[in-house]
Amino acid sequence: MFNLGWGALFVLVTYGFFLLCYRLFGKKGLYAWIGVATVIANIQVTKTIDIMGIVLTLGNTMYVSLYLTSDLLNEKYGSGEARKAVWFGFFTLIMTTVLMQMVLYFDPASTDFAQKPMEALFGLLPRLALGSLSAYFISQFLDVRLYSWLRKITPGRNQLWIRTNGSSIISSFVDTLVFTAIAFAFIYPWDVWIEIFLTTYVIKFVLTAVGTPFLYAARNFKFKDES
């Protein structure tokens, strides 16, 4: 039960930082969030936890915040800004992967204590990065396109929840399928892989629904340089 309560607090804190980043830094803060969240999500996903007998990977909350960010950019600044942010996150993940692999190749000093923990964490990064890059590239651009399409048929200001949740239903499914297939196939037994896939997808959708009120709040923020 501890993981359930701690997880709920973790979600609130993550989305709270998302709001604060936008409130303090405006549109630039959203780009910064994309860069940071892309890296953190791929570090967190290496840890699995158990909540009420269900195996979950961490990183879902941070990853869903990427959808919220691109949806917010799409809503307030247009699909062009949302696509630019997706490319920025794509670049950030490639940069992190390359640099951290180079770091691991340095010969550590005799007094070094970080090499083995970093190997355990970032040694998995190439495969996770390949899965994440593929899933991110496909699903994020799909989400931007779906959101733009839904905005045409549900343009009402009070229909934001339809646009963000509707686009996420499909894009999250595609993202989860691509990522888990590349990152975890043949690492876990088939039944565990299925469990990870299904629980990850359901959790992402629930987290999108939970994040919707935060998205409504963020949409109402006003900035002098954008008026």
mmCIF file of the C-alpha atoms, coordinates in Angstrom:
data_MODEL
# 
_entry.id   MODEL 
# 
loop_
_atom_site.group_PDB 
_atom_site.id 
_atom_site.type_symbol 
_atom_site.label_atom_id 
_atom_site.label_alt_id 
_atom_site.label_comp_id 
_atom_site.label_asym_id 
_atom_site.label_entity_id 
_atom_site.label_seq_id 
_atom_site.pdbx_PDB_ins_code 
_atom_site.Cartn_x 
_atom_site.Cartn_y 
_atom_site.Cartn_z 
_atom_site.occupancy 
_atom_site.B_iso_or_equiv 
_atom_site.pdbx_formal_charge 
_atom_site.auth_seq_id 
_atom_site.auth_comp_id 
_atom_site.auth_asym_id 
_atom_site.auth_atom_id 
_atom_site.pdbx_PDB_model_num 
ATOM 1   C CA . MET A 1 1   ? 0.000   0.000   0.000   1.00 0.00 ? 1   MET A CA 1 
ATOM 2   C CA . PHE A 1 2   ? 2.961   2.312   0.534   1.00 0.00 ? 2   PHE A CA 1 
ATOM 3   C CA . ASN A 1 3   ? 3.767   2.366   -3.196  1.00 0.00 ? 3   ASN A CA 1 
ATOM 4   C CA . LEU A 1 4   ? 0.167   3.298   -4.010  1.00 0.00 ? 4   LEU A CA 1 
ATOM 5   C CA . GLY A 1 5   ? 0.095   6.299   -1.688  1.00 0.00 ? 5   GLY A CA 1 
ATOM 6   C CA . TRP A 1 6   ? 3.628   7.345   -2.526  1.00 0.00 ? 6   TRP A CA 1 
ATOM 7   C CA . GLY A 1 7   ? 2.808   6.978   -6.224  1.00 0.00 ? 7   GLY A CA 1 
ATOM 8   C CA . ALA A 1 8   ? -0.200  9.287   -5.910  1.00 0.00 ? 8   ALA A CA 1 
ATOM 9   C CA . LEU A 1 9   ? 1.994   11.904  -4.218  1.00 0.00 ? 9   LEU A CA 1 
ATOM 10  C CA . PHE A 1 10  ? 4.645   11.382  -6.894  1.00 0.00 ? 10  PHE A CA 1 
ATOM 11  C CA . VAL A 1 11  ? 2.106   12.125  -9.641  1.00 0.00 ? 11  VAL A CA 1 
ATOM 12  C CA . LEU A 1 12  ? 0.903   15.296  -7.928  1.00 0.00 ? 12  LEU A CA 1 
ATOM 13  C CA . VAL A 1 13  ? 4.457   16.541  -7.364  1.00 0.00 ? 13  VAL A CA 1 
ATOM 14  C CA . THR A 1 14  ? 5.430   15.825  -10.986 1.00 0.00 ? 14  THR A CA 1 
ATOM 15  C CA . TYR A 1 15  ? 2.423   17.638  -12.427 1.00 0.00 ? 15  TYR A CA 1 
ATOM 16  C CA . GLY A 1 16  ? 2.920   20.412  -9.900  1.00 0.00 ? 16  GLY A CA 1 
ATOM 17  C CA . PHE A 1 17  ? 6.447   20.978  -11.184 1.00 0.00 ? 17  PHE A CA 1 
ATOM 18  C CA . PHE A 1 18  ? 5.058   20.934  -14.742 1.00 0.00 ? 18  PHE A CA 1 
ATOM 19  C CA . LEU A 1 19  ? 2.679   23.764  -13.854 1.00 0.00 ? 19  LEU A CA 1 
ATOM 20  C CA . LEU A 1 20  ? 5.374   25.677  -11.976 1.00 0.00 ? 20  LEU A CA 1 
ATOM 21  C CA . CYS A 1 21  ? 7.798   25.385  -14.888 1.00 0.00 ? 21  CYS A CA 1 
ATOM 22  C CA . TYR A 1 22  ? 5.241   26.911  -17.228 1.00 0.00 ? 22  TYR A CA 1 
ATOM 23  C CA . ARG A 1 23  ? 4.108   29.545  -14.726 1.00 0.00 ? 23  ARG A CA 1 
ATOM 24  C CA . LEU A 1 24  ? 7.664   30.755  -14.098 1.00 0.00 ? 24  LEU A CA 1 
ATOM 25  C CA . PHE A 1 25  ? 9.147   30.529  -17.596 1.00 0.00 ? 25  PHE A CA 1 
ATOM 26  C CA . GLY A 1 26  ? 6.258   30.569  -20.062 1.00 0.00 ? 26  GLY A CA 1 
ATOM 27  C CA . LYS A 1 27  ? 6.634   28.876  -23.437 1.00 0.00 ? 27  LYS A CA 1 
ATOM 28  C CA . LYS A 1 28  ? 10.397  28.515  -22.908 1.00 0.00 ? 28  LYS A CA 1 
ATOM 29  C CA . GLY A 1 29  ? 9.594   26.561  -19.767 1.00 0.00 ? 29  GLY A CA 1 
ATOM 30  C CA . LEU A 1 30  ? 7.581   24.071  -21.811 1.00 0.00 ? 30  LEU A CA 1 
ATOM 31  C CA . TYR A 1 31  ? 10.559  23.457  -24.081 1.00 0.00 ? 31  TYR A CA 1 
ATOM 32  C CA . ALA A 1 32  ? 12.777  23.061  -21.035 1.00 0.00 ? 32  ALA A CA 1 
ATOM 33  C CA . TRP A 1 33  ? 10.298  20.592  -19.560 1.00 0.00 ? 33  TRP A CA 1 
ATOM 34  C CA . ILE A 1 34  ? 10.317  18.554  -22.785 1.00 0.00 ? 34  ILE A CA 1 
ATOM 35  C CA . GLY A 1 35  ? 14.106  18.280  -22.644 1.00 0.00 ? 35  GLY A CA 1 
ATOM 36  C CA . VAL A 1 36  ? 14.328  17.388  -18.959 1.00 0.00 ? 36  VAL A CA 1 
ATOM 37  C CA . ALA A 1 37  ? 11.320  15.061  -18.900 1.00 0.00 ? 37  ALA A CA 1 
ATOM 38  C CA . THR A 1 38  ? 12.551  13.091  -21.913 1.00 0.00 ? 38  THR A CA 1 
ATOM 39  C CA . VAL A 1 39  ? 15.812  12.272  -20.135 1.00 0.00 ? 39  VAL A CA 1 
ATOM 40  C CA . ILE A 1 40  ? 14.321  11.656  -16.683 1.00 0.00 ? 40  ILE A CA 1 
ATOM 41  C CA . ALA A 1 41  ? 11.584  9.386   -18.048 1.00 0.00 ? 41  ALA A CA 1 
ATOM 42  C CA . ASN A 1 42  ? 14.180  7.136   -19.660 1.00 0.00 ? 42  ASN A CA 1 
ATOM 43  C CA . ILE A 1 43  ? 16.141  6.903   -16.416 1.00 0.00 ? 43  ILE A CA 1 
ATOM 44  C CA . GLN A 1 44  ? 13.077  6.223   -14.274 1.00 0.00 ? 44  GLN A CA 1 
ATOM 45  C CA . VAL A 1 45  ? 11.803  3.496   -16.612 1.00 0.00 ? 45  VAL A CA 1 
ATOM 46  C CA . THR A 1 46  ? 14.707  1.235   -15.627 1.00 0.00 ? 46  THR A CA 1 
ATOM 47  C CA . LYS A 1 47  ? 13.056  0.738   -12.228 1.00 0.00 ? 47  LYS A CA 1 
ATOM 48  C CA . THR A 1 48  ? 10.086  -1.589  -11.812 1.00 0.00 ? 48  THR A CA 1 
ATOM 49  C CA . ILE A 1 49  ? 7.770   -1.470  -8.811  1.00 0.00 ? 49  ILE A CA 1 
ATOM 50  C CA . ASP A 1 50  ? 4.888   -3.516  -7.475  1.00 0.00 ? 50  ASP A CA 1 
ATOM 51  C CA . ILE A 1 51  ? 1.558   -1.890  -6.653  1.00 0.00 ? 51  ILE A CA 1 
ATOM 52  C CA . MET A 1 52  ? -1.052  -4.267  -5.258  1.00 0.00 ? 52  MET A CA 1 
ATOM 53  C CA . GLY A 1 53  ? 0.506   -7.215  -7.060  1.00 0.00 ? 53  GLY A CA 1 
ATOM 54  C CA . ILE A 1 54  ? 0.833   -5.423  -10.425 1.00 0.00 ? 54  ILE A CA 1 
ATOM 55  C CA . VAL A 1 55  ? 4.288   -4.915  -11.926 1.00 0.00 ? 55  VAL A CA 1 
ATOM 56  C CA . LEU A 1 56  ? 4.809   -1.386  -13.248 1.00 0.00 ? 56  LEU A CA 1 
ATOM 57  C CA . THR A 1 57  ? 7.717   0.536   -14.684 1.00 0.00 ? 57  THR A CA 1 
ATOM 58  C CA . LEU A 1 58  ? 8.433   4.030   -13.438 1.00 0.00 ? 58  LEU A CA 1 
ATOM 59  C CA . GLY A 1 59  ? 8.751   6.833   -15.932 1.00 0.00 ? 59  GLY A CA 1 
ATOM 60  C CA . ASN A 1 60  ? 5.097   6.731   -16.974 1.00 0.00 ? 60  ASN A CA 1 
ATOM 61  C CA . THR A 1 61  ? 4.164   9.910   -15.128 1.00 0.00 ? 61  THR A CA 1 
ATOM 62  C CA . MET A 1 62  ? 7.030   11.883  -16.592 1.00 0.00 ? 62  MET A CA 1 
ATOM 63  C CA . TYR A 1 63  ? 6.375   10.468  -20.034 1.00 0.00 ? 63  TYR A CA 1 
ATOM 64  C CA . VAL A 1 64  ? 2.671   11.344  -19.914 1.00 0.00 ? 64  VAL A CA 1 
ATOM 65  C CA . SER A 1 65  ? 3.688   14.881  -18.962 1.00 0.00 ? 65  SER A CA 1 
ATOM 66  C CA . LEU A 1 66  ? 5.303   15.056  -22.419 1.00 0.00 ? 66  LEU A CA 1 
ATOM 67  C CA . TYR A 1 67  ? 1.873   14.514  -23.978 1.00 0.00 ? 67  TYR A CA 1 
ATOM 68  C CA . LEU A 1 68  ? 0.427   17.207  -21.738 1.00 0.00 ? 68  LEU A CA 1 
ATOM 69  C CA . THR A 1 69  ? 3.213   19.569  -22.790 1.00 0.00 ? 69  THR A CA 1 
ATOM 70  C CA . SER A 1 70  ? 2.792   19.004  -26.522 1.00 0.00 ? 70  SER A CA 1 
ATOM 71  C CA . ASP A 1 71  ? -1.001  19.293  -26.156 1.00 0.00 ? 71  ASP A CA 1 
ATOM 72  C CA . LEU A 1 72  ? -0.611  22.567  -24.276 1.00 0.00 ? 72  LEU A CA 1 
ATOM 73  C CA . LEU A 1 73  ? 1.748   23.931  -26.936 1.00 0.00 ? 73  LEU A CA 1 
ATOM 74  C CA . ASN A 1 74  ? -0.706  22.825  -29.611 1.00 0.00 ? 74  ASN A CA 1 
ATOM 75  C CA . GLU A 1 75  ? -3.630  24.391  -27.772 1.00 0.00 ? 75  GLU A CA 1 
ATOM 76  C CA . LYS A 1 76  ? -2.033  27.775  -27.069 1.00 0.00 ? 76  LYS A CA 1 
ATOM 77  C CA . TYR A 1 77  ? 0.627   28.222  -29.741 1.00 0.00 ? 77  TYR A CA 1 
ATOM 78  C CA . GLY A 1 78  ? -0.333  25.948  -32.619 1.00 0.00 ? 78  GLY A CA 1 
ATOM 79  C CA . SER A 1 79  ? 0.733   22.594  -34.045 1.00 0.00 ? 79  SER A CA 1 
ATOM 80  C CA . GLY A 1 80  ? 3.983   24.063  -35.430 1.00 0.00 ? 80  GLY A CA 1 
ATOM 81  C CA . GLU A 1 81  ? 5.276   24.796  -31.918 1.00 0.00 ? 81  GLU A CA 1 
ATOM 82  C CA . ALA A 1 82  ? 4.184   21.348  -30.748 1.00 0.00 ? 82  ALA A CA 1 
ATOM 83  C CA . ARG A 1 83  ? 6.109   19.647  -33.552 1.00 0.00 ? 83  ARG A CA 1 
ATOM 84  C CA . LYS A 1 84  ? 9.170   21.786  -32.823 1.00 0.00 ? 84  LYS A CA 1 
ATOM 85  C CA . ALA A 1 85  ? 9.040   20.659  -29.182 1.00 0.00 ? 85  ALA A CA 1 
ATOM 86  C CA . VAL A 1 86  ? 8.843   17.010  -30.257 1.00 0.00 ? 86  VAL A CA 1 
ATOM 87  C CA . TRP A 1 87  ? 11.996  17.465  -32.350 1.00 0.00 ? 87  TRP A CA 1 
ATOM 88  C CA . PHE A 1 88  ? 13.679  19.132  -29.369 1.00 0.00 ? 88  PHE A CA 1 
ATOM 89  C CA . GLY A 1 89  ? 12.900  16.167  -27.135 1.00 0.00 ? 89  GLY A CA 1 
ATOM 90  C CA . PHE A 1 90  ? 14.127  13.794  -29.839 1.00 0.00 ? 90  PHE A CA 1 
ATOM 91  C CA . PHE A 1 91  ? 17.444  15.663  -30.014 1.00 0.00 ? 91  PHE A CA 1 
ATOM 92  C CA . THR A 1 92  ? 17.781  15.717  -26.220 1.00 0.00 ? 92  THR A CA 1 
ATOM 93  C CA . LEU A 1 93  ? 17.409  11.964  -25.951 1.00 0.00 ? 93  LEU A CA 1 
ATOM 94  C CA . ILE A 1 94  ? 19.958  11.293  -28.709 1.00 0.00 ? 94  ILE A CA 1 
ATOM 95  C CA . MET A 1 95  ? 22.425  13.705  -27.123 1.00 0.00 ? 95  MET A CA 1 
ATOM 96  C CA . THR A 1 96  ? 22.052  12.110  -23.676 1.00 0.00 ? 96  THR A CA 1 
ATOM 97  C CA . THR A 1 97  ? 22.499  8.605   -25.036 1.00 0.00 ? 97  THR A CA 1 
ATOM 98  C CA . VAL A 1 98  ? 25.655  9.435   -26.976 1.00 0.00 ? 98  VAL A CA 1 
ATOM 99  C CA . LEU A 1 99  ? 27.294  11.418  -24.172 1.00 0.00 ? 99  LEU A CA 1 
ATOM 100 C CA . MET A 1 100 ? 26.539  8.863   -21.454 1.00 0.00 ? 100 MET A CA 1 
ATOM 101 C CA . GLN A 1 101 ? 27.896  6.016   -23.558 1.00 0.00 ? 101 GLN A CA 1 
ATOM 102 C CA . MET A 1 102 ? 31.102  8.010   -24.024 1.00 0.00 ? 102 MET A CA 1 
ATOM 103 C CA . VAL A 1 103 ? 31.263  8.614   -20.258 1.00 0.00 ? 103 VAL A CA 1 
ATOM 104 C CA . LEU A 1 104 ? 31.148  4.868   -19.588 1.00 0.00 ? 104 LEU A CA 1 
ATOM 105 C CA . TYR A 1 105 ? 34.196  4.274   -21.801 1.00 0.00 ? 105 TYR A CA 1 
ATOM 106 C CA . PHE A 1 106 ? 36.489  6.415   -19.627 1.00 0.00 ? 106 PHE A CA 1 
ATOM 107 C CA . ASP A 1 107 ? 38.815  4.361   -17.424 1.00 0.00 ? 107 ASP A CA 1 
ATOM 108 C CA . PRO A 1 108 ? 37.739  5.076   -13.824 1.00 0.00 ? 108 PRO A CA 1 
ATOM 109 C CA . ALA A 1 109 ? 40.208  6.108   -11.149 1.00 0.00 ? 109 ALA A CA 1 
ATOM 110 C CA . SER A 1 110 ? 41.060  3.649   -8.400  1.00 0.00 ? 110 SER A CA 1 
ATOM 111 C CA . THR A 1 111 ? 39.002  5.727   -5.971  1.00 0.00 ? 111 THR A CA 1 
ATOM 112 C CA . ASP A 1 112 ? 35.980  5.947   -8.287  1.00 0.00 ? 112 ASP A CA 1 
ATOM 113 C CA . PHE A 1 113 ? 32.676  4.617   -6.953  1.00 0.00 ? 113 PHE A CA 1 
ATOM 114 C CA . ALA A 1 114 ? 30.302  5.652   -9.760  1.00 0.00 ? 114 ALA A CA 1 
ATOM 115 C CA . GLN A 1 115 ? 31.377  3.457   -12.692 1.00 0.00 ? 115 GLN A CA 1 
ATOM 116 C CA . LYS A 1 116 ? 29.510  0.287   -11.760 1.00 0.00 ? 116 LYS A CA 1 
ATOM 117 C CA . PRO A 1 117 ? 26.248  2.004   -10.759 1.00 0.00 ? 117 PRO A CA 1 
ATOM 118 C CA . MET A 1 118 ? 26.399  4.063   -13.952 1.00 0.00 ? 118 MET A CA 1 
ATOM 119 C CA . GLU A 1 119 ? 27.035  0.932   -16.003 1.00 0.00 ? 119 GLU A CA 1 
ATOM 120 C CA . ALA A 1 120 ? 24.046  -0.748  -14.378 1.00 0.00 ? 120 ALA A CA 1 
ATOM 121 C CA . LEU A 1 121 ? 21.847  2.254   -15.111 1.00 0.00 ? 121 LEU A CA 1 
ATOM 122 C CA . PHE A 1 122 ? 23.116  3.661   -18.393 1.00 0.00 ? 122 PHE A CA 1 
ATOM 123 C CA . GLY A 1 123 ? 24.356  0.363   -19.787 1.00 0.00 ? 123 GLY A CA 1 
ATOM 124 C CA . LEU A 1 124 ? 20.702  -0.365  -20.528 1.00 0.00 ? 124 LEU A CA 1 
ATOM 125 C CA . LEU A 1 125 ? 20.240  3.031   -22.099 1.00 0.00 ? 125 LEU A CA 1 
ATOM 126 C CA . PRO A 1 126 ? 21.031  2.156   -25.749 1.00 0.00 ? 126 PRO A CA 1 
ATOM 127 C CA . ARG A 1 127 ? 18.224  -0.415  -25.962 1.00 0.00 ? 127 ARG A CA 1 
ATOM 128 C CA . LEU A 1 128 ? 15.888  1.704   -23.880 1.00 0.00 ? 128 LEU A CA 1 
ATOM 129 C CA . ALA A 1 129 ? 16.848  4.725   -25.953 1.00 0.00 ? 129 ALA A CA 1 
ATOM 130 C CA . LEU A 1 130 ? 16.164  2.875   -29.201 1.00 0.00 ? 130 LEU A CA 1 
ATOM 131 C CA . GLY A 1 131 ? 12.765  1.825   -27.913 1.00 0.00 ? 131 GLY A CA 1 
ATOM 132 C CA . SER A 1 132 ? 12.061  5.264   -26.524 1.00 0.00 ? 132 SER A CA 1 
ATOM 133 C CA . LEU A 1 133 ? 13.278  7.108   -29.620 1.00 0.00 ? 133 LEU A CA 1 
ATOM 134 C CA . SER A 1 134 ? 11.156  4.942   -31.888 1.00 0.00 ? 134 SER A CA 1 
ATOM 135 C CA . ALA A 1 135 ? 8.098   5.152   -29.645 1.00 0.00 ? 135 ALA A CA 1 
ATOM 136 C CA . TYR A 1 136 ? 8.614   8.851   -28.956 1.00 0.00 ? 136 TYR A CA 1 
ATOM 137 C CA . PHE A 1 137 ? 9.068   9.761   -32.620 1.00 0.00 ? 137 PHE A CA 1 
ATOM 138 C CA . ILE A 1 138 ? 6.007   7.825   -33.793 1.00 0.00 ? 138 ILE A CA 1 
ATOM 139 C CA . SER A 1 139 ? 3.608   8.515   -30.924 1.00 0.00 ? 139 SER A CA 1 
ATOM 140 C CA . GLN A 1 140 ? 4.413   12.170  -30.283 1.00 0.00 ? 140 GLN A CA 1 
ATOM 141 C CA . PHE A 1 141 ? 3.974   13.217  -33.896 1.00 0.00 ? 141 PHE A CA 1 
ATOM 142 C CA . LEU A 1 142 ? 0.844   11.058  -34.023 1.00 0.00 ? 142 LEU A CA 1 
ATOM 143 C CA . ASP A 1 143 ? -0.449  12.815  -30.908 1.00 0.00 ? 143 ASP A CA 1 
ATOM 144 C CA . VAL A 1 144 ? 0.157   16.264  -32.444 1.00 0.00 ? 144 VAL A CA 1 
ATOM 145 C CA . ARG A 1 145 ? -1.679  15.239  -35.622 1.00 0.00 ? 145 ARG A CA 1 
ATOM 146 C CA . LEU A 1 146 ? -4.576  13.647  -33.741 1.00 0.00 ? 146 LEU A CA 1 
ATOM 147 C CA . TYR A 1 147 ? -4.895  16.626  -31.411 1.00 0.00 ? 147 TYR A CA 1 
ATOM 148 C CA . SER A 1 148 ? -5.009  19.022  -34.364 1.00 0.00 ? 148 SER A CA 1 
ATOM 149 C CA . TRP A 1 149 ? -7.647  16.871  -36.036 1.00 0.00 ? 149 TRP A CA 1 
ATOM 150 C CA . LEU A 1 150 ? -9.756  16.631  -32.891 1.00 0.00 ? 150 LEU A CA 1 
ATOM 151 C CA . ARG A 1 151 ? -9.469  20.375  -32.413 1.00 0.00 ? 151 ARG A CA 1 
ATOM 152 C CA . LYS A 1 152 ? -11.226 20.866  -35.746 1.00 0.00 ? 152 LYS A CA 1 
ATOM 153 C CA . ILE A 1 153 ? -14.211 18.727  -34.760 1.00 0.00 ? 153 ILE A CA 1 
ATOM 154 C CA . THR A 1 154 ? -14.253 19.671  -31.050 1.00 0.00 ? 154 THR A CA 1 
ATOM 155 C CA . PRO A 1 155 ? -13.129 23.314  -31.065 1.00 0.00 ? 155 PRO A CA 1 
ATOM 156 C CA . GLY A 1 156 ? -14.947 24.374  -27.905 1.00 0.00 ? 156 GLY A CA 1 
ATOM 157 C CA . ARG A 1 157 ? -12.890 25.736  -25.037 1.00 0.00 ? 157 ARG A CA 1 
ATOM 158 C CA . ASN A 1 158 ? -14.688 23.363  -22.655 1.00 0.00 ? 158 ASN A CA 1 
ATOM 159 C CA . GLN A 1 159 ? -13.882 20.415  -24.960 1.00 0.00 ? 159 GLN A CA 1 
ATOM 160 C CA . LEU A 1 160 ? -10.183 20.409  -24.146 1.00 0.00 ? 160 LEU A CA 1 
ATOM 161 C CA . TRP A 1 161 ? -10.604 17.151  -22.229 1.00 0.00 ? 161 TRP A CA 1 
ATOM 162 C CA . ILE A 1 162 ? -11.892 15.455  -25.393 1.00 0.00 ? 162 ILE A CA 1 
ATOM 163 C CA . ARG A 1 163 ? -8.936  16.633  -27.426 1.00 0.00 ? 163 ARG A CA 1 
ATOM 164 C CA . THR A 1 164 ? -6.227  15.694  -24.953 1.00 0.00 ? 164 THR A CA 1 
ATOM 165 C CA . ASN A 1 165 ? -7.690  12.381  -23.786 1.00 0.00 ? 165 ASN A CA 1 
ATOM 166 C CA . GLY A 1 166 ? -8.898  11.397  -27.243 1.00 0.00 ? 166 GLY A CA 1 
ATOM 167 C CA . SER A 1 167 ? -5.495  11.910  -28.855 1.00 0.00 ? 167 SER A CA 1 
ATOM 168 C CA . SER A 1 168 ? -3.773  10.112  -25.989 1.00 0.00 ? 168 SER A CA 1 
ATOM 169 C CA . ILE A 1 169 ? -5.914  6.961   -26.236 1.00 0.00 ? 169 ILE A CA 1 
ATOM 170 C CA . ILE A 1 170 ? -4.401  6.084   -29.595 1.00 0.00 ? 170 ILE A CA 1 
ATOM 171 C CA . SER A 1 171 ? -0.946  7.628   -29.301 1.00 0.00 ? 171 SER A CA 1 
ATOM 172 C CA . SER A 1 172 ? -0.321  6.067   -25.862 1.00 0.00 ? 172 SER A CA 1 
ATOM 173 C CA . PHE A 1 173 ? -1.294  2.645   -27.196 1.00 0.00 ? 173 PHE A CA 1 
ATOM 174 C CA . VAL A 1 174 ? 1.128   2.983   -30.113 1.00 0.00 ? 174 VAL A CA 1 
ATOM 175 C CA . ASP A 1 175 ? 3.848   4.353   -27.845 1.00 0.00 ? 175 ASP A CA 1 
ATOM 176 C CA . THR A 1 176 ? 3.493   1.550   -25.304 1.00 0.00 ? 176 THR A CA 1 
ATOM 177 C CA . LEU A 1 177 ? 3.442   -1.172  -27.947 1.00 0.00 ? 177 LEU A CA 1 
ATOM 178 C CA . VAL A 1 178 ? 6.537   0.104   -29.751 1.00 0.00 ? 178 VAL A CA 1 
ATOM 179 C CA . PHE A 1 179 ? 8.536   0.817   -26.586 1.00 0.00 ? 179 PHE A CA 1 
ATOM 180 C CA . THR A 1 180 ? 7.825   -2.422  -24.740 1.00 0.00 ? 180 THR A CA 1 
ATOM 181 C CA . ALA A 1 181 ? 8.439   -4.486  -27.884 1.00 0.00 ? 181 ALA A CA 1 
ATOM 182 C CA . ILE A 1 182 ? 11.896  -2.985  -28.412 1.00 0.00 ? 182 ILE A CA 1 
ATOM 183 C CA . ALA A 1 183 ? 12.966  -2.421  -24.806 1.00 0.00 ? 183 ALA A CA 1 
ATOM 184 C CA . PHE A 1 184 ? 11.642  -5.517  -23.033 1.00 0.00 ? 184 PHE A CA 1 
ATOM 185 C CA . ALA A 1 185 ? 10.940  -8.242  -25.609 1.00 0.00 ? 185 ALA A CA 1 
ATOM 186 C CA . PHE A 1 186 ? 12.990  -11.398 -24.879 1.00 0.00 ? 186 PHE A CA 1 
ATOM 187 C CA . ILE A 1 187 ? 14.232  -9.865  -21.619 1.00 0.00 ? 187 ILE A CA 1 
ATOM 188 C CA . TYR A 1 188 ? 11.158  -10.837 -19.593 1.00 0.00 ? 188 TYR A CA 1 
ATOM 189 C CA . PRO A 1 189 ? 9.001   -13.962 -19.979 1.00 0.00 ? 189 PRO A CA 1 
ATOM 190 C CA . TRP A 1 190 ? 6.058   -13.534 -22.358 1.00 0.00 ? 190 TRP A CA 1 
ATOM 191 C CA . ASP A 1 191 ? 3.452   -13.336 -19.580 1.00 0.00 ? 191 ASP A CA 1 
ATOM 192 C CA . VAL A 1 192 ? 5.471   -10.663 -17.758 1.00 0.00 ? 192 VAL A CA 1 
ATOM 193 C CA . TRP A 1 193 ? 5.883   -8.692  -21.000 1.00 0.00 ? 193 TRP A CA 1 
ATOM 194 C CA . ILE A 1 194 ? 2.110   -8.778  -21.586 1.00 0.00 ? 194 ILE A CA 1 
ATOM 195 C CA . GLU A 1 195 ? 1.537   -7.600  -18.020 1.00 0.00 ? 195 GLU A CA 1 
ATOM 196 C CA . ILE A 1 196 ? 4.015   -4.742  -18.428 1.00 0.00 ? 196 ILE A CA 1 
ATOM 197 C CA . PHE A 1 197 ? 2.429   -3.712  -21.732 1.00 0.00 ? 197 PHE A CA 1 
ATOM 198 C CA . LEU A 1 198 ? -1.161  -3.741  -20.471 1.00 0.00 ? 198 LEU A CA 1 
ATOM 199 C CA . THR A 1 199 ? -0.479  -2.127  -17.124 1.00 0.00 ? 199 THR A CA 1 
ATOM 200 C CA . THR A 1 200 ? 1.742   0.525   -18.710 1.00 0.00 ? 200 THR A CA 1 
ATOM 201 C CA . TYR A 1 201 ? -0.954  1.441   -21.225 1.00 0.00 ? 201 TYR A CA 1 
ATOM 202 C CA . VAL A 1 202 ? -3.706  1.595   -18.614 1.00 0.00 ? 202 VAL A CA 1 
ATOM 203 C CA . ILE A 1 203 ? -1.529  3.630   -16.261 1.00 0.00 ? 203 ILE A CA 1 
ATOM 204 C CA . LYS A 1 204 ? -0.651  6.103   -19.026 1.00 0.00 ? 204 LYS A CA 1 
ATOM 205 C CA . PHE A 1 205 ? -4.311  6.617   -19.833 1.00 0.00 ? 205 PHE A CA 1 
ATOM 206 C CA . VAL A 1 206 ? -5.220  7.093   -16.163 1.00 0.00 ? 206 VAL A CA 1 
ATOM 207 C CA . LEU A 1 207 ? -2.345  9.540   -15.743 1.00 0.00 ? 207 LEU A CA 1 
ATOM 208 C CA . THR A 1 208 ? -3.548  11.492  -18.781 1.00 0.00 ? 208 THR A CA 1 
ATOM 209 C CA . ALA A 1 209 ? -6.997  11.783  -17.211 1.00 0.00 ? 209 ALA A CA 1 
ATOM 210 C CA . VAL A 1 210 ? -5.459  12.870  -13.897 1.00 0.00 ? 210 VAL A CA 1 
ATOM 211 C CA . GLY A 1 211 ? -3.321  15.431  -15.711 1.00 0.00 ? 211 GLY A CA 1 
ATOM 212 C CA . THR A 1 212 ? -6.268  16.997  -17.545 1.00 0.00 ? 212 THR A CA 1 
ATOM 213 C CA . PRO A 1 213 ? -7.175  19.430  -14.709 1.00 0.00 ? 213 PRO A CA 1 
ATOM 214 C CA . PHE A 1 214 ? -3.539  20.556  -14.622 1.00 0.00 ? 214 PHE A CA 1 
ATOM 215 C CA . LEU A 1 215 ? -3.737  21.166  -18.373 1.00 0.00 ? 215 LEU A CA 1 
ATOM 216 C CA . TYR A 1 216 ? -6.878  23.284  -17.886 1.00 0.00 ? 216 TYR A CA 1 
ATOM 217 C CA . ALA A 1 217 ? -5.086  25.290  -15.218 1.00 0.00 ? 217 ALA A CA 1 
ATOM 218 C CA . ALA A 1 218 ? -2.007  25.793  -17.390 1.00 0.00 ? 218 ALA A CA 1 
ATOM 219 C CA . ARG A 1 219 ? -4.110  26.962  -20.337 1.00 0.00 ? 219 ARG A CA 1 
ATOM 220 C CA . ASN A 1 220 ? -5.410  29.851  -18.264 1.00 0.00 ? 220 ASN A CA 1 
ATOM 221 C CA . PHE A 1 221 ? -1.950  31.225  -17.466 1.00 0.00 ? 221 PHE A CA 1 
ATOM 222 C CA . LYS A 1 222 ? -1.353  34.673  -18.988 1.00 0.00 ? 222 LYS A CA 1 
ATOM 223 C CA . PHE A 1 223 ? 2.016   36.192  -19.854 1.00 0.00 ? 223 PHE A CA 1 
ATOM 224 C CA . LYS A 1 224 ? 2.764   39.823  -20.668 1.00 0.00 ? 224 LYS A CA 1 
ATOM 225 C CA . ASP A 1 225 ? 5.063   39.008  -23.593 1.00 0.00 ? 225 ASP A CA 1 
ATOM 226 C CA . GLU A 1 226 ? 2.337   36.848  -25.161 1.00 0.00 ? 226 GLU A CA 1 
ATOM 227 C CA . SER A 1 227 ? -0.568  39.260  -24.859 1.00 0.00 ? 227 SER A CA 1 
# 
